[in-house]
Amino acid sequence: IMTNSENYSKKFNDTINENIDNIAMCYYEPGCGISEGAAAYTSWYDNFSNVVVKLDQVELTYYYMPDSYTHELGHVYDNALGAFYNTHEWQNVYNQINTNDSDHSLLRDYAHSAPVECFAECVAEYFASGACSNYNSNDLKAVDIDIDGYNNLYDYMTSILT
């Protein structure tokens, strides 16, 4: 699997390595615990310590797998921060993202669905951008935010992830 892990910061890698118990690759079978339409998942039921990546999804392209994998690791990282997505600070950032990217032209629709998914999408956008990704970290630079002296989402995520 192409993970783009060479793009991850030392802080991110160290945090993931300290907080993840298992990464599994599986083929989809009904009843296996992963939904048919998902490429990967992790769950708060196991404290985001296990990540499962499906290998047989037709839609799993060269781009989709590293993006999905990095997104799920974003949940692991978020949990290691103590559910950062649930803080007043991230709620403020999330609201600004929804205001300043109201047409969803910069971040995928999924980033606008809930604060927890927005955080994971921003992590994926930050790290997975590059030759083997559909993400582009320049999109984070284009999302204006005003918090703690940061004026764009990329610089703000840099402060959290590096």
PDB file of C-alpha atoms in Angstrom:
ATOM      1  CA  ILE A   1       0.000   0.000   0.000  1.00  0.00           C
ATOM      2  CA  MET A   2       1.216   3.446  -0.871  1.00  0.00           C
ATOM      3  CA  THR A   3       0.862   5.491   2.328  1.00  0.00           C
ATOM      4  CA  ASN A   4       2.786   8.716   1.706  1.00  0.00           C
ATOM      5  CA  SER A   5       4.304   8.167   5.139  1.00  0.00           C
ATOM      6  CA  GLU A   6       7.488   9.824   3.958  1.00  0.00           C
ATOM      7  CA  ASN A   7       5.494  13.073   4.079  1.00  0.00           C
ATOM      8  CA  TYR A   8       4.480  12.676   7.733  1.00  0.00           C
ATOM      9  CA  SER A   9       6.215  14.831  10.338  1.00  0.00           C
ATOM     10  CA  LYS A  10       8.288  13.265  13.108  1.00  0.00           C
ATOM     11  CA  LYS A  11       5.752  14.483  15.691  1.00  0.00           C
ATOM     12  CA  PHE A  12       2.903  12.868  13.753  1.00  0.00           C
ATOM     13  CA  ASN A  13       4.790   9.573  13.229  1.00  0.00           C
ATOM     14  CA  ASP A  14       5.862   9.380  16.869  1.00  0.00           C
ATOM     15  CA  THR A  15       2.337  10.095  18.110  1.00  0.00           C
ATOM     16  CA  ILE A  16       0.805   7.511  15.778  1.00  0.00           C
ATOM     17  CA  ASN A  17       3.377   4.879  16.761  1.00  0.00           C
ATOM     18  CA  GLU A  18       2.645   5.449  20.451  1.00  0.00           C
ATOM     19  CA  ASN A  19      -1.134   5.282  20.042  1.00  0.00           C
ATOM     20  CA  ILE A  20      -1.921   2.666  17.436  1.00  0.00           C
ATOM     21  CA  ASP A  21      -2.346  -1.004  18.255  1.00  0.00           C
ATOM     22  CA  ASN A  22      -3.112  -2.523  14.883  1.00  0.00           C
ATOM     23  CA  ILE A  23      -3.235  -1.778  11.170  1.00  0.00           C
ATOM     24  CA  ALA A  24      -5.075  -4.472   9.235  1.00  0.00           C
ATOM     25  CA  MET A  25      -5.533  -4.990   5.528  1.00  0.00           C
ATOM     26  CA  CYS A  26      -8.637  -6.935   4.599  1.00  0.00           C
ATOM     27  CA  TYR A  27     -10.794  -7.966   1.693  1.00  0.00           C
ATOM     28  CA  TYR A  28     -14.424  -6.985   2.008  1.00  0.00           C
ATOM     29  CA  GLU A  29     -16.842  -9.681   3.028  1.00  0.00           C
ATOM     30  CA  PRO A  30     -20.372  -9.013   4.284  1.00  0.00           C
ATOM     31  CA  GLY A  31     -20.326  -8.967   8.057  1.00  0.00           C
ATOM     32  CA  CYS A  32     -16.588  -8.291   8.350  1.00  0.00           C
ATOM     33  CA  GLY A  33     -17.183  -5.097  10.339  1.00  0.00           C
ATOM     34  CA  ILE A  34     -16.417  -2.578   7.633  1.00  0.00           C
ATOM     35  CA  SER A  35     -19.109  -1.015   5.509  1.00  0.00           C
ATOM     36  CA  GLU A  36     -19.257  -1.891   1.839  1.00  0.00           C
ATOM     37  CA  GLY A  37     -18.684   1.687   0.662  1.00  0.00           C
ATOM     38  CA  ALA A  38     -15.777   2.493   2.978  1.00  0.00           C
ATOM     39  CA  ALA A  39     -12.129   2.234   2.010  1.00  0.00           C
ATOM     40  CA  ALA A  40     -10.807   2.326   5.546  1.00  0.00           C
ATOM     41  CA  TYR A  41     -12.027   2.943   9.049  1.00  0.00           C
ATOM     42  CA  THR A  42     -11.163   3.365  12.680  1.00  0.00           C
ATOM     43  CA  SER A  43     -13.572   3.745  15.555  1.00  0.00           C
ATOM     44  CA  TRP A  44     -13.981   5.480  18.884  1.00  0.00           C
ATOM     45  CA  TYR A  45     -15.186   2.124  20.218  1.00  0.00           C
ATOM     46  CA  ASP A  46     -11.563   0.984  20.314  1.00  0.00           C
ATOM     47  CA  ASN A  47     -10.125   4.422  21.133  1.00  0.00           C
ATOM     48  CA  PHE A  48      -9.051   4.869  17.500  1.00  0.00           C
ATOM     49  CA  SER A  49      -6.183   2.452  18.097  1.00  0.00           C
ATOM     50  CA  ASN A  50      -6.962   0.112  15.181  1.00  0.00           C
ATOM     51  CA  VAL A  51      -7.093   1.023  11.498  1.00  0.00           C
ATOM     52  CA  VAL A  52      -8.531  -1.299   8.859  1.00  0.00           C
ATOM     53  CA  VAL A  53      -7.856  -0.723   5.159  1.00  0.00           C
ATOM     54  CA  LYS A  54      -9.786  -2.628   2.492  1.00  0.00           C
ATOM     55  CA  LEU A  55      -7.850  -3.954  -0.474  1.00  0.00           C
ATOM     56  CA  ASP A  56     -10.497  -5.143  -2.917  1.00  0.00           C
ATOM     57  CA  GLN A  57     -12.686  -2.098  -3.467  1.00  0.00           C
ATOM     58  CA  VAL A  58     -12.855  -1.298  -7.175  1.00  0.00           C
ATOM     59  CA  GLU A  59     -12.906   2.390  -6.271  1.00  0.00           C
ATOM     60  CA  LEU A  60      -9.643   2.043  -4.345  1.00  0.00           C
ATOM     61  CA  THR A  61      -7.341   3.741  -6.766  1.00  0.00           C
ATOM     62  CA  TYR A  62      -3.711   4.651  -6.501  1.00  0.00           C
ATOM     63  CA  TYR A  63      -4.896   7.968  -5.054  1.00  0.00           C
ATOM     64  CA  TYR A  64      -7.746   6.868  -2.842  1.00  0.00           C
ATOM     65  CA  MET A  65      -5.838   4.412  -0.667  1.00  0.00           C
ATOM     66  CA  PRO A  66      -3.168   6.779   0.723  1.00  0.00           C
ATOM     67  CA  ASP A  67      -5.757   9.508   1.163  1.00  0.00           C
ATOM     68  CA  SER A  68      -8.081   7.201   3.116  1.00  0.00           C
ATOM     69  CA  TYR A  69      -5.243   5.717   5.147  1.00  0.00           C
ATOM     70  CA  THR A  70      -3.914   9.160   6.115  1.00  0.00           C
ATOM     71  CA  HIS A  71      -7.444  10.309   6.970  1.00  0.00           C
ATOM     72  CA  GLU A  72      -7.845   7.378   9.389  1.00  0.00           C
ATOM     73  CA  LEU A  73      -4.465   8.087  10.964  1.00  0.00           C
ATOM     74  CA  GLY A  74      -5.771  11.622  11.445  1.00  0.00           C
ATOM     75  CA  HIS A  75      -8.427  10.157  13.746  1.00  0.00           C
ATOM     76  CA  VAL A  76      -5.746   8.263  15.688  1.00  0.00           C
ATOM     77  CA  TYR A  77      -3.723  11.476  16.062  1.00  0.00           C
ATOM     78  CA  ASP A  78      -6.796  13.469  17.079  1.00  0.00           C
ATOM     79  CA  ASN A  79      -7.630  10.922  19.772  1.00  0.00           C
ATOM     80  CA  ALA A  80      -4.039  11.052  21.030  1.00  0.00           C
ATOM     81  CA  LEU A  81      -4.518  14.804  21.457  1.00  0.00           C
ATOM     82  CA  GLY A  82      -7.506  14.080  23.686  1.00  0.00           C
ATOM     83  CA  ALA A  83     -10.267  14.401  21.058  1.00  0.00           C
ATOM     84  CA  PHE A  84      -9.031  17.769  19.848  1.00  0.00           C
ATOM     85  CA  TYR A  85     -11.937  17.924  17.375  1.00  0.00           C
ATOM     86  CA  ASN A  86     -14.225  18.393  20.378  1.00  0.00           C
ATOM     87  CA  THR A  87     -12.463  21.479  21.785  1.00  0.00           C
ATOM     88  CA  HIS A  88     -13.836  24.996  21.586  1.00  0.00           C
ATOM     89  CA  GLU A  89     -10.788  25.961  19.516  1.00  0.00           C
ATOM     90  CA  TRP A  90     -11.418  23.341  16.810  1.00  0.00           C
ATOM     91  CA  GLN A  91     -15.157  24.098  16.812  1.00  0.00           C
ATOM     92  CA  ASN A  92     -14.206  27.709  16.038  1.00  0.00           C
ATOM     93  CA  VAL A  93     -11.888  26.579  13.227  1.00  0.00           C
ATOM     94  CA  TYR A  94     -14.554  24.213  11.870  1.00  0.00           C
ATOM     95  CA  ASN A  95     -17.129  27.013  11.794  1.00  0.00           C
ATOM     96  CA  GLN A  96     -14.689  29.277   9.961  1.00  0.00           C
ATOM     97  CA  ILE A  97     -13.940  26.523   7.441  1.00  0.00           C
ATOM     98  CA  ASN A  98     -17.661  26.095   6.749  1.00  0.00           C
ATOM     99  CA  THR A  99     -18.036  29.850   6.322  1.00  0.00           C
ATOM    100  CA  ASN A 100     -14.924  30.468   4.232  1.00  0.00           C
ATOM    101  CA  ASP A 101     -15.267  27.335   2.084  1.00  0.00           C
ATOM    102  CA  SER A 102     -19.056  27.380   1.939  1.00  0.00           C
ATOM    103  CA  ASP A 103     -19.118  26.116  -1.643  1.00  0.00           C
ATOM    104  CA  HIS A 104     -16.840  23.160  -0.700  1.00  0.00           C
ATOM    105  CA  SER A 105     -14.458  24.105  -3.496  1.00  0.00           C
ATOM    106  CA  LEU A 106     -11.302  23.700  -1.386  1.00  0.00           C
ATOM    107  CA  LEU A 107     -12.006  20.859   1.035  1.00  0.00           C
ATOM    108  CA  ARG A 108     -13.979  17.734   0.180  1.00  0.00           C
ATOM    109  CA  ASP A 109     -17.623  17.561   1.227  1.00  0.00           C
ATOM    110  CA  TYR A 110     -16.728  15.057   3.945  1.00  0.00           C
ATOM    111  CA  ALA A 111     -14.667  17.739   5.711  1.00  0.00           C
ATOM    112  CA  HIS A 112     -17.857  19.735   6.135  1.00  0.00           C
ATOM    113  CA  SER A 113     -19.897  16.864   7.590  1.00  0.00           C
ATOM    114  CA  ALA A 114     -18.695  16.980  11.225  1.00  0.00           C
ATOM    115  CA  PRO A 115     -15.824  18.457  13.253  1.00  0.00           C
ATOM    116  CA  VAL A 116     -14.237  15.011  13.785  1.00  0.00           C
ATOM    117  CA  GLU A 117     -14.215  14.280  10.043  1.00  0.00           C
ATOM    118  CA  CYS A 118     -13.015  17.786   9.268  1.00  0.00           C
ATOM    119  CA  PHE A 119      -9.960  17.309  11.476  1.00  0.00           C
ATOM    120  CA  ALA A 120      -9.096  13.982   9.817  1.00  0.00           C
ATOM    121  CA  GLU A 121      -9.630  15.468   6.356  1.00  0.00           C
ATOM    122  CA  CYS A 122      -7.341  18.391   7.189  1.00  0.00           C
ATOM    123  CA  VAL A 123      -4.648  15.955   8.345  1.00  0.00           C
ATOM    124  CA  ALA A 124      -4.998  14.010   5.087  1.00  0.00           C
ATOM    125  CA  GLU A 125      -4.961  17.213   3.062  1.00  0.00           C
ATOM    126  CA  TYR A 126      -1.846  18.369   4.897  1.00  0.00           C
ATOM    127  CA  PHE A 127       0.201  15.173   4.597  1.00  0.00           C
ATOM    128  CA  ALA A 128      -1.178  13.210   1.659  1.00  0.00           C
ATOM    129  CA  SER A 129      -0.879  15.898  -0.960  1.00  0.00           C
ATOM    130  CA  GLY A 130       1.589  15.113  -3.689  1.00  0.00           C
ATOM    131  CA  ALA A 131       2.045  12.974  -6.756  1.00  0.00           C
ATOM    132  CA  CYS A 132       0.015  10.033  -5.468  1.00  0.00           C
ATOM    133  CA  SER A 133      -2.894  11.912  -3.909  1.00  0.00           C
ATOM    134  CA  ASN A 134      -6.050  13.712  -4.900  1.00  0.00           C
ATOM    135  CA  TYR A 135      -5.341  16.212  -2.118  1.00  0.00           C
ATOM    136  CA  ASN A 136      -3.419  19.436  -2.465  1.00  0.00           C
ATOM    137  CA  SER A 137      -2.072  21.187   0.623  1.00  0.00           C
ATOM    138  CA  ASN A 138      -2.309  24.493  -1.248  1.00  0.00           C
ATOM    139  CA  ASP A 139      -6.064  24.204  -0.722  1.00  0.00           C
ATOM    140  CA  LEU A 140      -5.429  24.486   3.031  1.00  0.00           C
ATOM    141  CA  LYS A 141      -3.477  27.685   2.382  1.00  0.00           C
ATOM    142  CA  ALA A 142      -6.486  29.097   0.550  1.00  0.00           C
ATOM    143  CA  VAL A 143      -8.893  28.553   3.471  1.00  0.00           C
ATOM    144  CA  ASP A 144      -8.882  31.749   5.512  1.00  0.00           C
ATOM    145  CA  ILE A 145      -9.151  31.419   9.267  1.00  0.00           C
ATOM    146  CA  ASP A 146      -8.471  33.839  12.087  1.00  0.00           C
ATOM    147  CA  ILE A 147      -7.300  32.098  15.232  1.00  0.00           C
ATOM    148  CA  ASP A 148      -4.259  32.394  17.495  1.00  0.00           C
ATOM    149  CA  GLY A 149      -2.359  34.541  15.004  1.00  0.00           C
ATOM    150  CA  TYR A 150      -2.900  32.172  12.069  1.00  0.00           C
ATOM    151  CA  ASN A 151      -4.619  33.465   8.962  1.00  0.00           C
ATOM    152  CA  ASN A 152      -4.903  30.278   6.929  1.00  0.00           C
ATOM    153  CA  LEU A 153      -5.689  26.648   7.637  1.00  0.00           C
ATOM    154  CA  TYR A 154      -2.325  25.324   6.429  1.00  0.00           C
ATOM    155  CA  ASP A 155      -0.313  27.382   8.918  1.00  0.00           C
ATOM    156  CA  TYR A 156      -2.719  26.459  11.706  1.00  0.00           C
ATOM    157  CA  MET A 157      -2.457  22.727  10.930  1.00  0.00           C
ATOM    158  CA  THR A 158       1.334  23.079  10.805  1.00  0.00           C
ATOM    159  CA  SER A 159       1.238  24.248  14.423  1.00  0.00           C
ATOM    160  CA  ILE A 160      -0.697  21.110  15.403  1.00  0.00           C
ATOM    161  CA  LEU A 161       1.069  18.505  13.284  1.00  0.00           C
ATOM    162  CA  THR A 162       4.754  19.479  13.393  1.00  0.00           C
TER     163      THR A 162
END
